[in-house]
Amino acid sequence: MSTTIDGVDYGPLYQLIGSWRGDKGLDVAPEPNGEDRNAYYDEISFTPSGAATNAEEQQLVTVRYHQLVRKRKNGKIFHDQIGHWIYEPATGMILHSLSIPRGLCVLAGGKLAQDGAETVFEVEATAGSETFGIVQSPFMLQKAKTTAFRMTLKISGNELHYEETTSLDIYGRQFEHTDGCALIRVVYD
């Protein structure tokens, strides 16, 4: 299978390209007196965004994505996220940059692994890190500080599964906010 589009070899990122849908997501979020569990629908679209060169030395390839998450009980969007998955062929490094419109941006990094027919992307970021870190607005720092982020994304053919944990200092305590969903590719772009 060729992983090249318009002369750019996307390597393992090629597997992400397309539109994905899932209807069995689970969000476990903090509430002042405990936690809130929401079943959700998930839509993610990955689009090839080309090659990038840093300082005429580092060669990267990128796909951009847009993710919309809707509550199953009422169809209301409660999460909207954009970002990029970035791959450095020379080192095998994977980068995941994301932004959510609550005043939060993350640059997570890691490696990928091949487990039979399944490709596993594992990335993480920590607040205060000079390399793979978290930037957030003053309000978020004061009221809902993100201290760490980690994500595992597994893809095999037209099936994608992810689990992510966002560590928070919120409501006077630490909380592990988790999300996970299995998706099927519905359109191959």
PDB file of C-alpha atoms in Angstrom:
ATOM      1  CA  MET A   1       0.000   0.000   0.000  1.00  0.00           C
ATOM      2  CA  SER A   2       1.346   3.405  -0.940  1.00  0.00           C
ATOM      3  CA  THR A   3       1.394   6.000   1.845  1.00  0.00           C
ATOM      4  CA  THR A   4       2.140   8.858  -0.562  1.00  0.00           C
ATOM      5  CA  ILE A   5      -0.284  11.657  -1.446  1.00  0.00           C
ATOM      6  CA  ASP A   6       0.724  14.425  -3.884  1.00  0.00           C
ATOM      7  CA  GLY A   7       4.394  13.449  -3.526  1.00  0.00           C
ATOM      8  CA  VAL A   8       4.395  13.468   0.303  1.00  0.00           C
ATOM      9  CA  ASP A   9       4.986  10.170   2.124  1.00  0.00           C
ATOM     10  CA  TYR A  10       2.815  10.294   5.253  1.00  0.00           C
ATOM     11  CA  GLY A  11       4.189   7.069   6.660  1.00  0.00           C
ATOM     12  CA  PRO A  12       2.096   5.824   9.620  1.00  0.00           C
ATOM     13  CA  LEU A  13      -0.056   8.996   9.604  1.00  0.00           C
ATOM     14  CA  TYR A  14      -1.551   7.821   6.315  1.00  0.00           C
ATOM     15  CA  GLN A  15      -3.675   5.362   8.314  1.00  0.00           C
ATOM     16  CA  LEU A  16      -5.502   8.245  10.036  1.00  0.00           C
ATOM     17  CA  ILE A  17      -6.658  10.064   6.897  1.00  0.00           C
ATOM     18  CA  GLY A  18     -10.423  10.077   6.452  1.00  0.00           C
ATOM     19  CA  SER A  19     -13.598  10.670   8.428  1.00  0.00           C
ATOM     20  CA  TRP A  20     -14.346   8.551  11.470  1.00  0.00           C
ATOM     21  CA  ARG A  21     -17.495   8.039  13.551  1.00  0.00           C
ATOM     22  CA  GLY A  22     -18.115   6.376  16.884  1.00  0.00           C
ATOM     23  CA  ASP A  23     -21.210   6.065  19.062  1.00  0.00           C
ATOM     24  CA  LYS A  24     -19.905   4.387  22.199  1.00  0.00           C
ATOM     25  CA  GLY A  25     -17.670   7.049  23.745  1.00  0.00           C
ATOM     26  CA  LEU A  26     -17.525   7.599  27.499  1.00  0.00           C
ATOM     27  CA  ASP A  27     -16.458  10.855  29.147  1.00  0.00           C
ATOM     28  CA  VAL A  28     -15.744  10.835  32.899  1.00  0.00           C
ATOM     29  CA  ALA A  29     -15.521  14.487  33.965  1.00  0.00           C
ATOM     30  CA  PRO A  30     -15.214  16.262  37.308  1.00  0.00           C
ATOM     31  CA  GLU A  31     -18.158  17.765  39.165  1.00  0.00           C
ATOM     32  CA  PRO A  32     -17.936  19.746  42.415  1.00  0.00           C
ATOM     33  CA  ASN A  33     -19.135  16.749  44.460  1.00  0.00           C
ATOM     34  CA  GLY A  34     -17.880  13.831  42.403  1.00  0.00           C
ATOM     35  CA  GLU A  35     -17.899  12.925  38.745  1.00  0.00           C
ATOM     36  CA  ASP A  36     -20.163  13.149  35.722  1.00  0.00           C
ATOM     37  CA  ARG A  37     -20.368  10.310  33.193  1.00  0.00           C
ATOM     38  CA  ASN A  38     -21.523  11.088  29.676  1.00  0.00           C
ATOM     39  CA  ALA A  39     -21.961   8.662  26.823  1.00  0.00           C
ATOM     40  CA  TYR A  40     -21.073  10.395  23.560  1.00  0.00           C
ATOM     41  CA  TYR A  41     -20.965  10.316  19.778  1.00  0.00           C
ATOM     42  CA  ASP A  42     -17.575  11.127  18.277  1.00  0.00           C
ATOM     43  CA  GLU A  43     -16.654  12.509  14.849  1.00  0.00           C
ATOM     44  CA  ILE A  44     -13.044  13.016  13.774  1.00  0.00           C
ATOM     45  CA  SER A  45     -11.849  14.109  10.331  1.00  0.00           C
ATOM     46  CA  PHE A  46      -8.149  13.791   9.452  1.00  0.00           C
ATOM     47  CA  THR A  47      -6.856  15.669   6.393  1.00  0.00           C
ATOM     48  CA  PRO A  48      -3.375  15.532   4.819  1.00  0.00           C
ATOM     49  CA  SER A  49      -1.590  18.841   5.448  1.00  0.00           C
ATOM     50  CA  GLY A  50       1.783  18.141   3.885  1.00  0.00           C
ATOM     51  CA  ALA A  51       5.434  18.162   4.711  1.00  0.00           C
ATOM     52  CA  ALA A  52       7.184  20.653   6.980  1.00  0.00           C
ATOM     53  CA  THR A  53      10.856  21.490   7.401  1.00  0.00           C
ATOM     54  CA  ASN A  54      12.394  23.097  10.474  1.00  0.00           C
ATOM     55  CA  ALA A  55      15.656  25.043  10.122  1.00  0.00           C
ATOM     56  CA  GLU A  56      16.339  23.268   6.811  1.00  0.00           C
ATOM     57  CA  GLU A  57      17.214  20.229   8.911  1.00  0.00           C
ATOM     58  CA  GLN A  58      14.210  18.504  10.504  1.00  0.00           C
ATOM     59  CA  GLN A  59      11.774  16.849   8.089  1.00  0.00           C
ATOM     60  CA  LEU A  60       8.199  16.288   9.257  1.00  0.00           C
ATOM     61  CA  VAL A  61       4.868  15.198   7.797  1.00  0.00           C
ATOM     62  CA  THR A  62       1.528  16.329   9.200  1.00  0.00           C
ATOM     63  CA  VAL A  63      -2.181  15.631   9.176  1.00  0.00           C
ATOM     64  CA  ARG A  64      -4.640  18.088  10.675  1.00  0.00           C
ATOM     65  CA  TYR A  65      -7.847  17.065  12.359  1.00  0.00           C
ATOM     66  CA  HIS A  66     -11.121  18.360  13.713  1.00  0.00           C
ATOM     67  CA  GLN A  67     -13.014  16.485  16.419  1.00  0.00           C
ATOM     68  CA  LEU A  68     -16.610  17.076  17.525  1.00  0.00           C
ATOM     69  CA  VAL A  69     -18.109  15.251  20.497  1.00  0.00           C
ATOM     70  CA  ARG A  70     -21.869  15.183  21.126  1.00  0.00           C
ATOM     71  CA  LYS A  71     -23.737  13.915  24.186  1.00  0.00           C
ATOM     72  CA  ARG A  72     -25.734  10.817  23.315  1.00  0.00           C
ATOM     73  CA  LYS A  73     -28.671  11.881  25.479  1.00  0.00           C
ATOM     74  CA  ASN A  74     -29.372  15.138  23.585  1.00  0.00           C
ATOM     75  CA  GLY A  75     -26.956  15.470  20.634  1.00  0.00           C
ATOM     76  CA  LYS A  76     -25.464  18.680  22.064  1.00  0.00           C
ATOM     77  CA  ILE A  77     -21.807  19.389  21.215  1.00  0.00           C
ATOM     78  CA  PHE A  78     -19.772  19.525  24.419  1.00  0.00           C
ATOM     79  CA  HIS A  79     -16.257  19.228  23.005  1.00  0.00           C
ATOM     80  CA  ASP A  80     -14.724  20.792  19.882  1.00  0.00           C
ATOM     81  CA  GLN A  81     -11.013  20.207  19.252  1.00  0.00           C
ATOM     82  CA  ILE A  82      -8.577  20.950  16.442  1.00  0.00           C
ATOM     83  CA  GLY A  83      -4.948  20.037  15.981  1.00  0.00           C
ATOM     84  CA  HIS A  84      -2.257  18.132  14.131  1.00  0.00           C
ATOM     85  CA  TRP A  85      -0.591  14.766  14.294  1.00  0.00           C
ATOM     86  CA  ILE A  86       3.049  15.124  13.229  1.00  0.00           C
ATOM     87  CA  TYR A  87       5.589  12.431  12.366  1.00  0.00           C
ATOM     88  CA  GLU A  88       9.371  12.683  12.098  1.00  0.00           C
ATOM     89  CA  PRO A  89      10.524   9.776   9.887  1.00  0.00           C
ATOM     90  CA  ALA A  90      14.203  10.105  10.872  1.00  0.00           C
ATOM     91  CA  THR A  91      13.534   9.409  14.570  1.00  0.00           C
ATOM     92  CA  GLY A  92      10.077   7.821  14.644  1.00  0.00           C
ATOM     93  CA  MET A  93       8.873  10.596  16.954  1.00  0.00           C
ATOM     94  CA  ILE A  94       5.148  11.385  17.002  1.00  0.00           C
ATOM     95  CA  LEU A  95       3.797  14.794  18.044  1.00  0.00           C
ATOM     96  CA  HIS A  96       0.191  15.629  18.810  1.00  0.00           C
ATOM     97  CA  SER A  97      -0.741  19.301  19.027  1.00  0.00           C
ATOM     98  CA  LEU A  98      -4.258  20.185  20.097  1.00  0.00           C
ATOM     99  CA  SER A  99      -6.328  23.189  21.001  1.00  0.00           C
ATOM    100  CA  ILE A 100      -9.727  23.396  22.653  1.00  0.00           C
ATOM    101  CA  PRO A 101     -11.734  26.618  22.870  1.00  0.00           C
ATOM    102  CA  ARG A 102     -11.550  26.814  26.653  1.00  0.00           C
ATOM    103  CA  GLY A 103      -8.127  28.435  26.657  1.00  0.00           C
ATOM    104  CA  LEU A 104      -6.007  25.277  26.511  1.00  0.00           C
ATOM    105  CA  CYS A 105      -3.289  24.077  24.108  1.00  0.00           C
ATOM    106  CA  VAL A 106      -1.204  20.904  24.394  1.00  0.00           C
ATOM    107  CA  LEU A 107       1.900  19.644  22.608  1.00  0.00           C
ATOM    108  CA  ALA A 108       2.311  15.967  23.462  1.00  0.00           C
ATOM    109  CA  GLY A 109       5.085  13.728  22.210  1.00  0.00           C
ATOM    110  CA  GLY A 110       6.013  10.084  22.062  1.00  0.00           C
ATOM    111  CA  LYS A 111       6.648   7.149  19.797  1.00  0.00           C
ATOM    112  CA  LEU A 112       4.628   4.699  17.819  1.00  0.00           C
ATOM    113  CA  ALA A 113       4.724   0.941  17.902  1.00  0.00           C
ATOM    114  CA  GLN A 114       3.522  -1.783  15.594  1.00  0.00           C
ATOM    115  CA  ASP A 115       1.648  -4.674  17.222  1.00  0.00           C
ATOM    116  CA  GLY A 116       0.761  -7.056  14.425  1.00  0.00           C
ATOM    117  CA  ALA A 117      -1.705  -5.261  12.146  1.00  0.00           C
ATOM    118  CA  GLU A 118      -2.301  -2.565  14.777  1.00  0.00           C
ATOM    119  CA  THR A 119      -0.366   0.718  14.972  1.00  0.00           C
ATOM    120  CA  VAL A 120      -0.201   2.290  18.438  1.00  0.00           C
ATOM    121  CA  PHE A 121       0.439   6.022  18.929  1.00  0.00           C
ATOM    122  CA  GLU A 122       1.339   6.959  22.527  1.00  0.00           C
ATOM    123  CA  VAL A 123       1.911  10.572  23.526  1.00  0.00           C
ATOM    124  CA  GLU A 124       2.068  12.591  26.720  1.00  0.00           C
ATOM    125  CA  ALA A 125       2.607  16.121  27.986  1.00  0.00           C
ATOM    126  CA  THR A 126       3.208  17.684  31.392  1.00  0.00           C
ATOM    127  CA  ALA A 127       2.580  21.227  32.608  1.00  0.00           C
ATOM    128  CA  GLY A 128       5.886  23.077  32.944  1.00  0.00           C
ATOM    129  CA  SER A 129       7.761  20.896  30.453  1.00  0.00           C
ATOM    130  CA  GLU A 130       9.966  22.782  28.001  1.00  0.00           C
ATOM    131  CA  THR A 131       9.313  20.221  25.265  1.00  0.00           C
ATOM    132  CA  PHE A 132       5.974  18.449  25.596  1.00  0.00           C
ATOM    133  CA  GLY A 133       3.840  20.791  27.638  1.00  0.00           C
ATOM    134  CA  ILE A 134       0.552  22.501  28.320  1.00  0.00           C
ATOM    135  CA  VAL A 135      -0.363  26.175  27.927  1.00  0.00           C
ATOM    136  CA  GLN A 136      -3.579  27.473  29.456  1.00  0.00           C
ATOM    137  CA  SER A 137      -5.403  30.703  30.169  1.00  0.00           C
ATOM    138  CA  PRO A 138      -5.224  32.460  33.557  1.00  0.00           C
ATOM    139  CA  PHE A 139      -8.783  31.331  34.339  1.00  0.00           C
ATOM    140  CA  MET A 140      -7.955  27.696  33.615  1.00  0.00           C
ATOM    141  CA  LEU A 141      -4.771  27.905  35.702  1.00  0.00           C
ATOM    142  CA  GLN A 142      -6.791  29.185  38.643  1.00  0.00           C
ATOM    143  CA  LYS A 143      -9.977  27.117  38.342  1.00  0.00           C
ATOM    144  CA  ALA A 144      -9.257  23.972  36.291  1.00  0.00           C
ATOM    145  CA  LYS A 145      -5.508  23.587  35.881  1.00  0.00           C
ATOM    146  CA  THR A 146      -4.386  20.822  33.530  1.00  0.00           C
ATOM    147  CA  THR A 147      -1.236  19.218  34.951  1.00  0.00           C
ATOM    148  CA  ALA A 148      -0.740  16.328  32.511  1.00  0.00           C
ATOM    149  CA  PHE A 149      -2.144  14.743  29.372  1.00  0.00           C
ATOM    150  CA  ARG A 150      -1.610  11.280  27.928  1.00  0.00           C
ATOM    151  CA  MET A 151      -3.223   9.521  25.022  1.00  0.00           C
ATOM    152  CA  THR A 152      -3.067   6.124  23.384  1.00  0.00           C
ATOM    153  CA  LEU A 153      -4.527   5.842  19.890  1.00  0.00           C
ATOM    154  CA  LYS A 154      -4.701   2.444  18.206  1.00  0.00           C
ATOM    155  CA  ILE A 155      -5.550   1.938  14.559  1.00  0.00           C
ATOM    156  CA  SER A 156      -6.040  -1.211  12.539  1.00  0.00           C
ATOM    157  CA  GLY A 157      -7.528  -0.887   9.068  1.00  0.00           C
ATOM    158  CA  ASN A 158     -10.812   0.989   9.377  1.00  0.00           C
ATOM    159  CA  GLU A 159     -11.013   0.754  13.170  1.00  0.00           C
ATOM    160  CA  LEU A 160      -9.598   3.388  15.516  1.00  0.00           C
ATOM    161  CA  HIS A 161      -9.700   3.375  19.314  1.00  0.00           C
ATOM    162  CA  TYR A 162      -8.367   5.985  21.689  1.00  0.00           C
ATOM    163  CA  GLU A 163      -8.105   6.487  25.422  1.00  0.00           C
ATOM    164  CA  GLU A 164      -6.926   9.714  26.970  1.00  0.00           C
ATOM    165  CA  THR A 165      -6.468  11.032  30.470  1.00  0.00           C
ATOM    166  CA  THR A 166      -6.254  14.695  31.366  1.00  0.00           C
ATOM    167  CA  SER A 167      -4.993  15.245  34.923  1.00  0.00           C
ATOM    168  CA  LEU A 168      -6.652  18.249  36.536  1.00  0.00           C
ATOM    169  CA  ASP A 169      -6.493  20.333  39.698  1.00  0.00           C
ATOM    170  CA  ILE A 170     -10.158  21.322  39.974  1.00  0.00           C
ATOM    171  CA  TYR A 171     -12.723  21.945  42.729  1.00  0.00           C
ATOM    172  CA  GLY A 172      -9.939  21.798  45.315  1.00  0.00           C
ATOM    173  CA  ARG A 173      -8.807  18.289  44.373  1.00  0.00           C
ATOM    174  CA  GLN A 174      -6.953  16.295  41.736  1.00  0.00           C
ATOM    175  CA  PHE A 175      -9.047  14.491  39.149  1.00  0.00           C
ATOM    176  CA  GLU A 176      -8.289  12.128  36.268  1.00  0.00           C
ATOM    177  CA  HIS A 177     -10.638  13.212  33.449  1.00  0.00           C
ATOM    178  CA  THR A 178     -10.893  10.313  31.005  1.00  0.00           C
ATOM    179  CA  ASP A 179     -12.304   9.849  27.518  1.00  0.00           C
ATOM    180  CA  GLY A 180     -12.352   6.824  25.273  1.00  0.00           C
ATOM    181  CA  CYS A 181     -14.107   5.779  22.096  1.00  0.00           C
ATOM    182  CA  ALA A 182     -13.982   3.241  19.282  1.00  0.00           C
ATOM    183  CA  LEU A 183     -14.552   4.680  15.800  1.00  0.00           C
ATOM    184  CA  ILE A 184     -15.023   3.313  12.292  1.00  0.00           C
ATOM    185  CA  ARG A 185     -13.746   5.033   9.149  1.00  0.00           C
ATOM    186  CA  VAL A 186     -16.806   6.126   7.159  1.00  0.00           C
ATOM    187  CA  VAL A 187     -15.027   8.084   4.414  1.00  0.00           C
ATOM    188  CA  TYR A 188     -11.517   7.599   3.129  1.00  0.00           C
ATOM    189  CA  ASP A 189     -10.305  10.993   1.852  1.00  0.00           C
TER     190      ASP A 189
END
